[in-house]
Amino acid sequence: MTGKTIVLGISGGIAAYKAATLCSRLVSWGAQVRVIMTDGAARFVTPLTLQTLSRHPVATDVFDERDPSVVQHIDWADAADLVIVAPATANVIGKMAAGIADDMLSTTLLATTAPIVVAPAMNVHMWEHPAVVDNVLKLASRGVRFVEPGTGQLACGYVGKGRLAEPEEIAEAAASLLAGPRLLAGLKIVVTAGGTVERIDPVRYVTNDSSGKMGFALAETAREYGAEVTLICARTDERPPGGVNVVRVESAADMFDEVTKRLGDADVIVKAAAVADYRPLVRHDTKMKKDGETLTVEFVRNPDILQAIGDWKAAHPDGKAPFTIGFAAETGDLEKYAMDKLKRKKCDLIVANDVSLPGAGFGTDTNIASVYAPEGLVESIPLSAKRWVAERIWQLAAERMKQA
Ligand code: CTP
């Protein structure tokens, strides 16, 4: 964190005292920490404590302009490499979601373009209130990274979810956001995304709900981490990220061809696409005409692309086996299905999500994922923007490739 400026916003909850530990951890890792406290926070912990730990004056009042050459909230918003809000009350989360700027912290949060990490802390019923749930989803879809509260004894007397994450965990999340941009430099990465289209005739087809957003986030972040990225893209309404080589395909068979011809060259293959398991047996060349009261379309199995990659890896033990990352969208028994797919298709990692959970389904901007490796669960990624989920997947993959 040396040379990085972190704005630490503290809002008014009892967990404000833990922000002192967080502040001193960030300072000990080399960050320049600028602390903003709300009035509520200053009732729990004195600004002098945070001033002493950060070795800088603490800002509490947006109108307390000490340096006439700058406007302080803009100056701090611009200087920040990262903003952390810990603890974040339901109130400050609500203000962020609504774009309200009525004090030093909320004004700085609105003015900054730096990444934001939010560590909420509140009563369990407040955390579960639909208003708070909506606000968290809204912020996560805008790219705010959440460090979810823990479960345990709460200061209000309840036992439940709402306890501020440990300062160590918040500091780690901040460090991973500030991690070096060359994590995947020199690697050739193939990412598949979108839902395949299996045609019945020239105007009709079978597809699925995949939006392509997760694959696009993976392609974009891989490029930012320095990789040379090919994005093999089936049906999607989203615009693919810039700076990557986009190959458009329609069906599972087309995708199979585009992926398999890159075996031996690609260092990493990510199968984020939702590939249809079946295609119509007959593809009519002309538009089908109505005939009878019912219509039966016979389907046949599509090739399994990930399985083909796994088989290629097994057949080429000394070849240039790509590191493979599969996906498993499930509606229950996540671990069982994910581990079965990982073993069958010889993946290095599999990213599983329960698409029945709010914020984790197809088409959302957020995801909740469990990442499995051959030895089992390696990480549970809480509700986060697909972009952050993508970054975390790359960090895990890069670590494992390095070990290998
Ligand atoms: N996959 C693939 N080719 C297929 C089907 C799936 O490459 N024909 C990939 C997907 O892109 C994903 C992984 O395999 O990365 C798991 O897909 P999924 O459909 O969940 O797995 P299946 O083995 O088809 O299992 P299920 O019976 O649940 O559909």
Coordinates of C-alpha atoms and ligand atoms in Angstrom, one line a residue:
M1 CA 0.0 0.0 0.0
T2 CA 3.1 2.2 0.0
G3 CA 2.4 5.5 -1.8
K4 CA -1.4 4.8 -1.9
T5 CA -3.9 7.3 -0.4
I6 CA -6.9 5.7 1.3
V7 CA -9.8 7.7 2.5
L8 CA -11.4 5.9 5.5
G9 CA -14.9 7.0 6.2
I10 CA -16.3 6.1 9.6
S11 CA -20.0 6.4 10.3
G12 CA -21.9 6.3 13.5
G13 CA -22.2 2.8 14.9
I14 CA -20.7 1.2 18.0
A15 CA -18.3 -0.7 15.6
A16 CA -16.6 2.7 15.0
Y17 CA -14.1 1.7 17.6
K18 CA -12.9 -1.1 15.3
A19 CA -12.1 1.5 12.6
A20 CA -9.2 2.5 14.8
T21 CA -7.6 -0.9 14.4
L22 CA -8.3 -0.8 10.7
C23 CA -6.7 2.6 10.4
S24 CA -3.6 1.6 12.2
R25 CA -3.3 -1.6 10.0
L26 CA -3.6 0.4 6.8
V27 CA -1.0 2.9 8.1
S28 CA 1.4 0.0 9.1
W29 CA 1.1 -1.4 5.5
G30 CA 2.3 2.0 4.2
A31 CA -0.9 3.7 3.1
Q32 CA -1.5 7.4 3.6
V33 CA -4.9 7.4 5.5
R34 CA -7.2 10.4 5.5
V35 CA -10.1 9.9 7.9
I36 CA -13.6 11.3 7.6
M37 CA -15.9 10.9 10.5
T38 CA -19.7 11.6 10.6
D39 CA -21.1 13.3 13.6
G40 CA -22.4 10.0 14.8
A41 CA -19.0 8.4 14.6
A42 CA -17.4 11.2 16.5
R43 CA -19.9 10.4 19.4
F44 CA -18.5 6.9 19.6
V45 CA -14.8 7.5 19.1
T46 CA -12.9 10.8 19.3
P47 CA -11.4 12.3 16.1
L48 CA -8.2 12.7 18.2
T49 CA -7.9 8.9 18.3
L50 CA -8.0 8.7 14.5
Q51 CA -5.8 11.7 14.0
T52 CA -3.2 10.1 16.2
L53 CA -3.3 6.8 14.4
S54 CA -3.5 8.3 10.9
R55 CA -1.1 11.2 11.7
H56 CA -3.4 13.6 9.8
P57 CA -6.2 15.8 10.8
V58 CA -9.6 14.2 10.7
A59 CA -12.4 15.8 8.6
T60 CA -15.8 15.9 10.3
D61 CA -17.4 19.0 8.8
V62 CA -17.7 19.7 5.1
F63 CA -17.7 23.5 5.8
D64 CA -14.5 23.4 7.9
E65 CA -12.2 24.4 5.0
R66 CA -8.7 24.7 6.6
D67 CA -6.7 25.1 3.4
P68 CA -8.1 27.9 1.2
S69 CA -6.2 26.7 -1.9
V70 CA -8.4 23.6 -2.2
V71 CA -12.0 22.5 -1.6
Q72 CA -11.3 19.7 0.9
H73 CA -14.0 17.1 -0.1
I74 CA -13.0 17.4 -3.8
D75 CA -9.3 17.3 -2.9
W76 CA -9.7 14.2 -0.8
A77 CA -12.1 12.6 -3.3
D78 CA -9.5 13.1 -6.1
A79 CA -6.5 12.1 -4.1
A80 CA -8.0 8.8 -3.0
D81 CA -6.7 5.6 -4.6
L82 CA -9.4 3.8 -2.6
V83 CA -12.2 4.8 -0.3
I84 CA -13.3 2.5 2.6
V85 CA -16.5 3.1 4.6
A86 CA -16.2 1.1 7.8
P87 CA -18.4 0.8 9.7
A88 CA -21.1 1.7 7.2
T89 CA -24.5 2.3 8.8
A90 CA -27.8 1.6 7.0
N91 CA -28.1 5.4 6.8
V92 CA -24.8 6.0 5.0
I93 CA -25.6 3.1 2.6
G94 CA -29.0 4.6 1.9
K95 CA -27.4 8.0 1.2
M96 CA -24.9 6.4 -1.2
A97 CA -27.6 4.5 -3.0
A98 CA -29.7 7.7 -3.4
G99 CA -26.8 10.0 -4.2
I100 CA -27.4 12.2 -1.2
A101 CA -24.5 14.4 -0.1
D102 CA -25.3 16.3 3.1
D103 CA -22.1 15.9 5.1
M104 CA -18.3 15.5 4.6
L105 CA -18.5 11.7 4.2
S106 CA -21.4 11.5 1.8
T107 CA -20.2 14.5 -0.2
T108 CA -16.7 12.9 -0.7
L109 CA -18.3 9.6 -1.6
L110 CA -20.3 11.3 -4.3
A111 CA -17.3 13.2 -5.6
T112 CA -14.8 10.3 -5.8
T113 CA -14.1 8.2 -8.8
A114 CA -11.9 5.8 -6.8
P115 CA -13.0 2.3 -6.0
I116 CA -15.2 2.0 -2.9
V117 CA -15.2 -0.7 -0.2
V118 CA -18.1 -0.8 2.2
A119 CA -18.1 -2.8 5.4
P120 CA -21.6 -2.6 6.8
A121 CA -22.5 -2.9 10.5
M122 CA -26.0 -2.8 11.9
N123 CA -28.8 -4.7 13.7
V124 CA -29.8 -7.9 11.9
H125 CA -33.3 -6.7 11.1
M126 CA -32.0 -3.5 9.6
W127 CA -29.5 -5.6 7.5
E128 CA -32.4 -7.7 6.3
H129 CA -34.8 -4.8 5.7
P130 CA -35.9 -4.7 2.0
A131 CA -34.8 -1.1 1.7
V132 CA -31.2 -2.0 2.9
V133 CA -31.2 -5.1 0.7
D134 CA -32.2 -3.0 -2.4
N135 CA -29.6 -0.3 -1.6
V136 CA -26.8 -2.9 -1.2
L137 CA -27.8 -4.6 -4.5
K138 CA -27.9 -1.2 -6.2
L139 CA -24.5 -0.2 -4.9
A140 CA -23.0 -3.6 -5.7
S141 CA -24.2 -3.3 -9.3
R142 CA -22.5 0.1 -9.6
G143 CA -19.3 -1.5 -8.6
V144 CA -19.1 -0.9 -4.9
R145 CA -17.3 -3.8 -3.2
F146 CA -18.9 -5.1 0.0
V147 CA -17.1 -6.8 2.9
E148 CA -20.2 -8.5 4.3
P149 CA -20.9 -8.3 8.1
G150 CA -20.3 -11.4 10.2
T151 CA -22.8 -13.3 12.3
G152 CA -22.7 -13.3 16.1
Q153 CA -23.6 -11.4 19.2
L154 CA -24.6 -7.8 18.2
A155 CA -24.1 -4.8 20.4
C156 CA -27.9 -4.3 20.5
G157 CA -28.4 -7.6 22.2
Y158 CA -29.5 -9.6 19.1
V159 CA -27.6 -12.6 17.8
G160 CA -27.5 -12.5 14.0
K161 CA -25.9 -11.1 11.0
G162 CA -24.7 -7.5 11.2
R163 CA -21.4 -7.4 13.0
L164 CA -18.7 -5.5 11.3
A165 CA -16.2 -7.7 9.5
E166 CA -12.9 -8.0 11.2
P167 CA -10.5 -5.1 10.5
E168 CA -8.0 -7.6 9.1
E169 CA -10.6 -8.8 6.5
I170 CA -11.4 -5.3 5.5
A171 CA -7.7 -4.4 5.1
E172 CA -7.2 -7.6 3.0
A173 CA -10.1 -6.6 0.7
A174 CA -8.5 -3.1 0.3
A175 CA -5.2 -4.6 -0.5
S176 CA -6.6 -6.9 -3.1
L177 CA -8.3 -3.9 -4.8
L178 CA -5.0 -2.1 -4.9
A179 CA -3.1 -5.2 -6.2
G180 CA -0.8 -4.8 -9.1
P181 CA -2.2 -4.5 -12.6
R182 CA 0.2 -7.0 -14.3
L183 CA -1.2 -10.1 -12.6
L184 CA -1.8 -11.9 -15.9
A185 CA 0.8 -10.2 -18.1
G186 CA 2.0 -12.4 -21.1
L187 CA -0.8 -14.9 -20.9
K188 CA -3.1 -15.8 -23.8
I189 CA -6.6 -16.1 -22.3
V190 CA -9.8 -17.4 -24.1
V191 CA -13.0 -16.4 -22.4
T192 CA -16.4 -17.7 -23.7
A193 CA -19.5 -15.8 -22.9
G194 CA -23.2 -15.5 -23.6
G195 CA -25.9 -18.1 -24.4
T196 CA -25.6 -20.3 -27.5
V197 CA -28.4 -20.2 -30.1
E198 CA -29.6 -23.5 -31.5
R199 CA -31.6 -22.9 -34.7
I200 CA -34.8 -24.7 -35.7
D201 CA -35.2 -22.8 -38.9
P202 CA -34.0 -19.4 -40.3
V203 CA -36.2 -17.4 -37.9
R204 CA -36.6 -19.6 -34.9
Y205 CA -34.2 -20.8 -32.3
V206 CA -33.7 -22.2 -28.8
T207 CA -31.5 -20.3 -26.4
N208 CA -31.2 -19.5 -22.7
D209 CA -31.1 -16.5 -20.3
S210 CA -27.4 -16.0 -20.1
S211 CA -26.6 -12.2 -20.4
G212 CA -22.9 -12.7 -21.0
K213 CA -22.1 -10.1 -18.3
M214 CA -20.0 -12.5 -16.2
G215 CA -17.9 -13.5 -19.1
F216 CA -17.5 -9.9 -20.2
A217 CA -16.4 -8.9 -16.7
L218 CA -13.8 -11.7 -16.8
A219 CA -12.5 -10.7 -20.3
E220 CA -12.3 -7.0 -19.3
T221 CA -10.5 -7.6 -16.0
A222 CA -8.1 -10.1 -17.7
R223 CA -7.2 -7.4 -20.2
E224 CA -6.7 -4.9 -17.3
Y225 CA -4.4 -7.4 -15.6
G226 CA -2.2 -7.5 -18.8
A227 CA -3.5 -10.6 -20.6
E228 CA -4.0 -11.0 -24.4
V229 CA -7.7 -11.8 -24.4
T230 CA -9.9 -13.6 -27.0
L231 CA -13.6 -13.4 -26.2
I232 CA -15.7 -16.1 -27.9
C233 CA -19.1 -14.7 -27.7
A234 CA -22.5 -16.2 -28.3
R235 CA -25.8 -14.4 -28.1
T236 CA -25.9 -11.4 -25.7
D237 CA -27.4 -7.9 -25.7
E238 CA -24.4 -6.4 -23.9
R239 CA -21.6 -4.6 -25.6
P240 CA -18.3 -6.5 -25.3
P241 CA -15.4 -4.7 -23.6
G242 CA -12.9 -2.9 -25.6
G243 CA -9.3 -4.1 -26.1
V244 CA -10.1 -7.7 -26.5
N245 CA -10.3 -9.9 -29.7
V246 CA -14.0 -10.6 -30.1
V247 CA -15.1 -13.8 -32.1
R248 CA -18.8 -14.0 -32.6
V249 CA -20.4 -17.5 -32.7
E250 CA -24.0 -18.7 -32.7
S251 CA -24.3 -22.4 -31.7
A252 CA -22.5 -24.7 -29.4
A253 CA -21.0 -26.4 -32.4
D254 CA -19.5 -23.1 -33.6
M255 CA -18.2 -22.4 -30.2
F256 CA -16.7 -25.9 -30.0
D257 CA -14.7 -25.2 -33.2
E258 CA -13.5 -21.8 -32.1
V259 CA -12.4 -23.1 -28.6
T260 CA -10.8 -26.3 -29.7
K261 CA -8.7 -24.8 -32.4
R262 CA -7.0 -22.7 -29.7
L263 CA -6.0 -25.7 -27.7
G264 CA -2.2 -25.8 -27.5
D265 CA -2.0 -22.0 -27.8
A266 CA -4.2 -20.7 -25.0
D267 CA -2.8 -20.5 -21.5
V268 CA -6.2 -20.2 -19.8
I269 CA -9.7 -21.0 -21.0
V270 CA -12.7 -19.8 -19.2
K271 CA -16.1 -21.4 -20.0
A272 CA -18.5 -18.7 -18.7
A273 CA -20.8 -19.3 -21.7
A274 CA -24.1 -21.0 -21.1
V275 CA -23.8 -23.8 -23.8
A276 CA -27.0 -25.5 -24.8
D277 CA -26.8 -29.2 -24.0
Y278 CA -29.0 -30.1 -27.0
R279 CA -29.8 -28.8 -30.5
P280 CA -32.7 -29.6 -32.8
L281 CA -31.9 -32.7 -34.8
V282 CA -33.1 -31.1 -38.0
R283 CA -32.3 -27.5 -38.9
H284 CA -34.8 -26.4 -41.6
D285 CA -33.4 -24.3 -44.4
T286 CA -36.7 -22.5 -45.0
K287 CA -39.2 -21.2 -42.5
M288 CA -41.4 -24.0 -41.1
K289 CA -45.1 -23.7 -41.9
K290 CA -47.9 -24.5 -39.4
D291 CA -49.1 -28.0 -39.7
G292 CA -51.3 -29.7 -37.1
E293 CA -52.2 -28.7 -33.6
T294 CA -48.9 -29.8 -31.9
L295 CA -45.3 -29.6 -32.9
T296 CA -42.6 -32.0 -31.8
V297 CA -39.0 -31.0 -32.2
E298 CA -36.4 -33.7 -31.6
F299 CA -33.2 -32.6 -30.0
V300 CA -29.8 -34.3 -30.0
R301 CA -26.9 -33.8 -27.6
N302 CA -24.3 -31.1 -28.3
P303 CA -20.7 -31.7 -27.9
D304 CA -19.5 -30.7 -24.4
I305 CA -16.7 -28.2 -25.0
L306 CA -15.3 -28.2 -21.4
Q307 CA -15.3 -32.0 -21.4
A308 CA -13.4 -31.9 -24.7
I309 CA -10.8 -29.6 -23.2
G310 CA -10.5 -31.9 -20.2
D311 CA -10.0 -34.9 -22.4
W312 CA -7.4 -33.0 -24.5
K313 CA -5.5 -32.2 -21.3
A314 CA -5.6 -35.8 -20.3
A315 CA -4.3 -36.9 -23.7
H316 CA -1.5 -34.3 -23.7
P317 CA 0.2 -34.6 -20.3
D318 CA 3.3 -32.8 -21.6
G319 CA 1.4 -30.5 -24.0
K320 CA 0.6 -26.9 -23.2
A321 CA -2.4 -27.8 -21.0
P322 CA -4.5 -24.7 -20.5
F323 CA -5.6 -23.7 -17.0
T324 CA -9.4 -24.2 -17.2
I325 CA -12.1 -22.4 -15.3
G326 CA -15.6 -23.9 -15.6
F327 CA -18.9 -22.5 -14.4
A328 CA -21.8 -24.2 -12.8
A329 CA -25.1 -22.4 -12.4
E330 CA -27.3 -24.5 -10.1
T331 CA -30.5 -24.2 -8.1
G332 CA -29.4 -26.4 -5.2
D333 CA -26.7 -28.9 -4.1
L334 CA -24.1 -26.5 -5.2
E335 CA -21.0 -28.3 -3.9
K336 CA -22.0 -31.7 -5.1
Y337 CA -22.7 -30.7 -8.7
A338 CA -19.8 -28.3 -8.9
M339 CA -17.3 -30.9 -7.6
D340 CA -18.8 -33.5 -10.0
K341 CA -18.4 -31.2 -13.0
L342 CA -14.9 -30.1 -11.9
K343 CA -13.7 -33.8 -11.7
R344 CA -15.5 -34.9 -14.9
K345 CA -14.3 -32.0 -17.0
K346 CA -10.8 -31.8 -15.4
C347 CA -11.1 -28.2 -14.5
D348 CA -8.6 -26.3 -12.4
L349 CA -11.3 -24.1 -10.9
I350 CA -15.0 -24.2 -11.1
V351 CA -17.1 -21.1 -10.2
A352 CA -20.5 -22.2 -8.9
N353 CA -23.5 -20.1 -8.2
D354 CA -27.0 -20.7 -6.9
V355 CA -29.0 -18.8 -9.5
S356 CA -32.1 -18.9 -7.3
L357 CA -30.5 -16.4 -4.8
P358 CA -31.4 -12.7 -5.3
G359 CA -28.4 -11.0 -6.9
A360 CA -26.9 -14.1 -8.3
G361 CA -29.1 -15.0 -11.3
F362 CA -28.7 -14.6 -15.0
G363 CA -28.8 -11.0 -16.2
T364 CA -28.0 -9.4 -12.9
D365 CA -25.0 -7.1 -12.5
T366 CA -24.0 -8.9 -9.3
N367 CA -23.1 -12.4 -8.4
I368 CA -22.6 -14.6 -5.3
A369 CA -20.1 -17.4 -6.1
S370 CA -18.3 -20.3 -4.6
V371 CA -15.0 -21.2 -6.2
Y372 CA -14.0 -24.9 -6.0
A373 CA -10.6 -26.5 -6.9
P374 CA -9.8 -30.2 -7.0
E375 CA -9.3 -30.2 -3.2
G376 CA -12.7 -28.6 -2.5
L377 CA -14.1 -25.1 -1.7
V378 CA -11.4 -22.4 -1.9
E379 CA -13.4 -19.3 -1.6
S380 CA -16.9 -18.0 -1.1
I381 CA -17.3 -14.7 -2.8
P382 CA -20.2 -12.7 -1.2
L383 CA -22.7 -10.6 -3.1
S384 CA -20.5 -8.3 -5.3
A385 CA -20.5 -6.7 -8.7
K386 CA -19.6 -9.2 -11.4
R387 CA -16.5 -7.1 -12.0
W388 CA -15.2 -7.7 -8.5
V389 CA -16.2 -11.4 -8.7
A390 CA -14.1 -11.5 -11.9
E391 CA -11.1 -9.8 -10.3
R392 CA -11.2 -12.3 -7.4
I393 CA -11.4 -15.3 -9.7
W394 CA -8.3 -14.0 -11.6
Q395 CA -6.4 -13.4 -8.3
L396 CA -7.2 -17.0 -7.2
A397 CA -6.3 -18.4 -10.7
A398 CA -3.1 -16.4 -10.8
E399 CA -2.0 -17.7 -7.4
R400 CA -2.7 -21.3 -8.4
M401 CA -0.9 -21.0 -11.8
K402 CA 2.1 -19.5 -9.9
Q403 CA 2.1 -22.4 -7.5
A404 CA 1.8 -24.9 -10.4
Ligands
CTP1 N1 -20.2 -26.7 -21.0 C1 -19.6 -26.8 -22.2 N2 -20.2 -27.5 -23.2 C2 -21.5 -27.9 -23.1 C3 -22.2 -27.8 -21.8 C4 -21.5 -27.1 -20.8 O1 -18.5 -26.4 -22.3 N3 -22.1 -28.6 -24.1 C5 -19.5 -26.0 -19.9 C6 -20.2 -24.7 -19.4 O2 -19.7 -23.6 -20.2 C7 -19.8 -24.6 -18.0 C8 -19.7 -26.1 -17.6 O3 -19.5 -26.8 -18.8 O4 -18.5 -24.0 -17.8 C9 -20.8 -26.6 -16.8 O5 -22.0 -26.4 -17.5 P1 -23.3 -27.1 -17.1 O6 -24.3 -26.9 -18.2 O7 -23.6 -26.6 -15.7 O8 -22.8 -28.6 -17.0 P2 -23.4 -30.0 -17.5 O9 -22.2 -30.9 -17.4 O10 -23.9 -29.8 -18.9 O11 -24.4 -30.4 -16.4 P3 -26.0 -30.2 -16.3 O12 -26.5 -31.6 -16.4 O13 -26.2 -29.5 -15.0 O14 -26.4 -29.3 -17.5

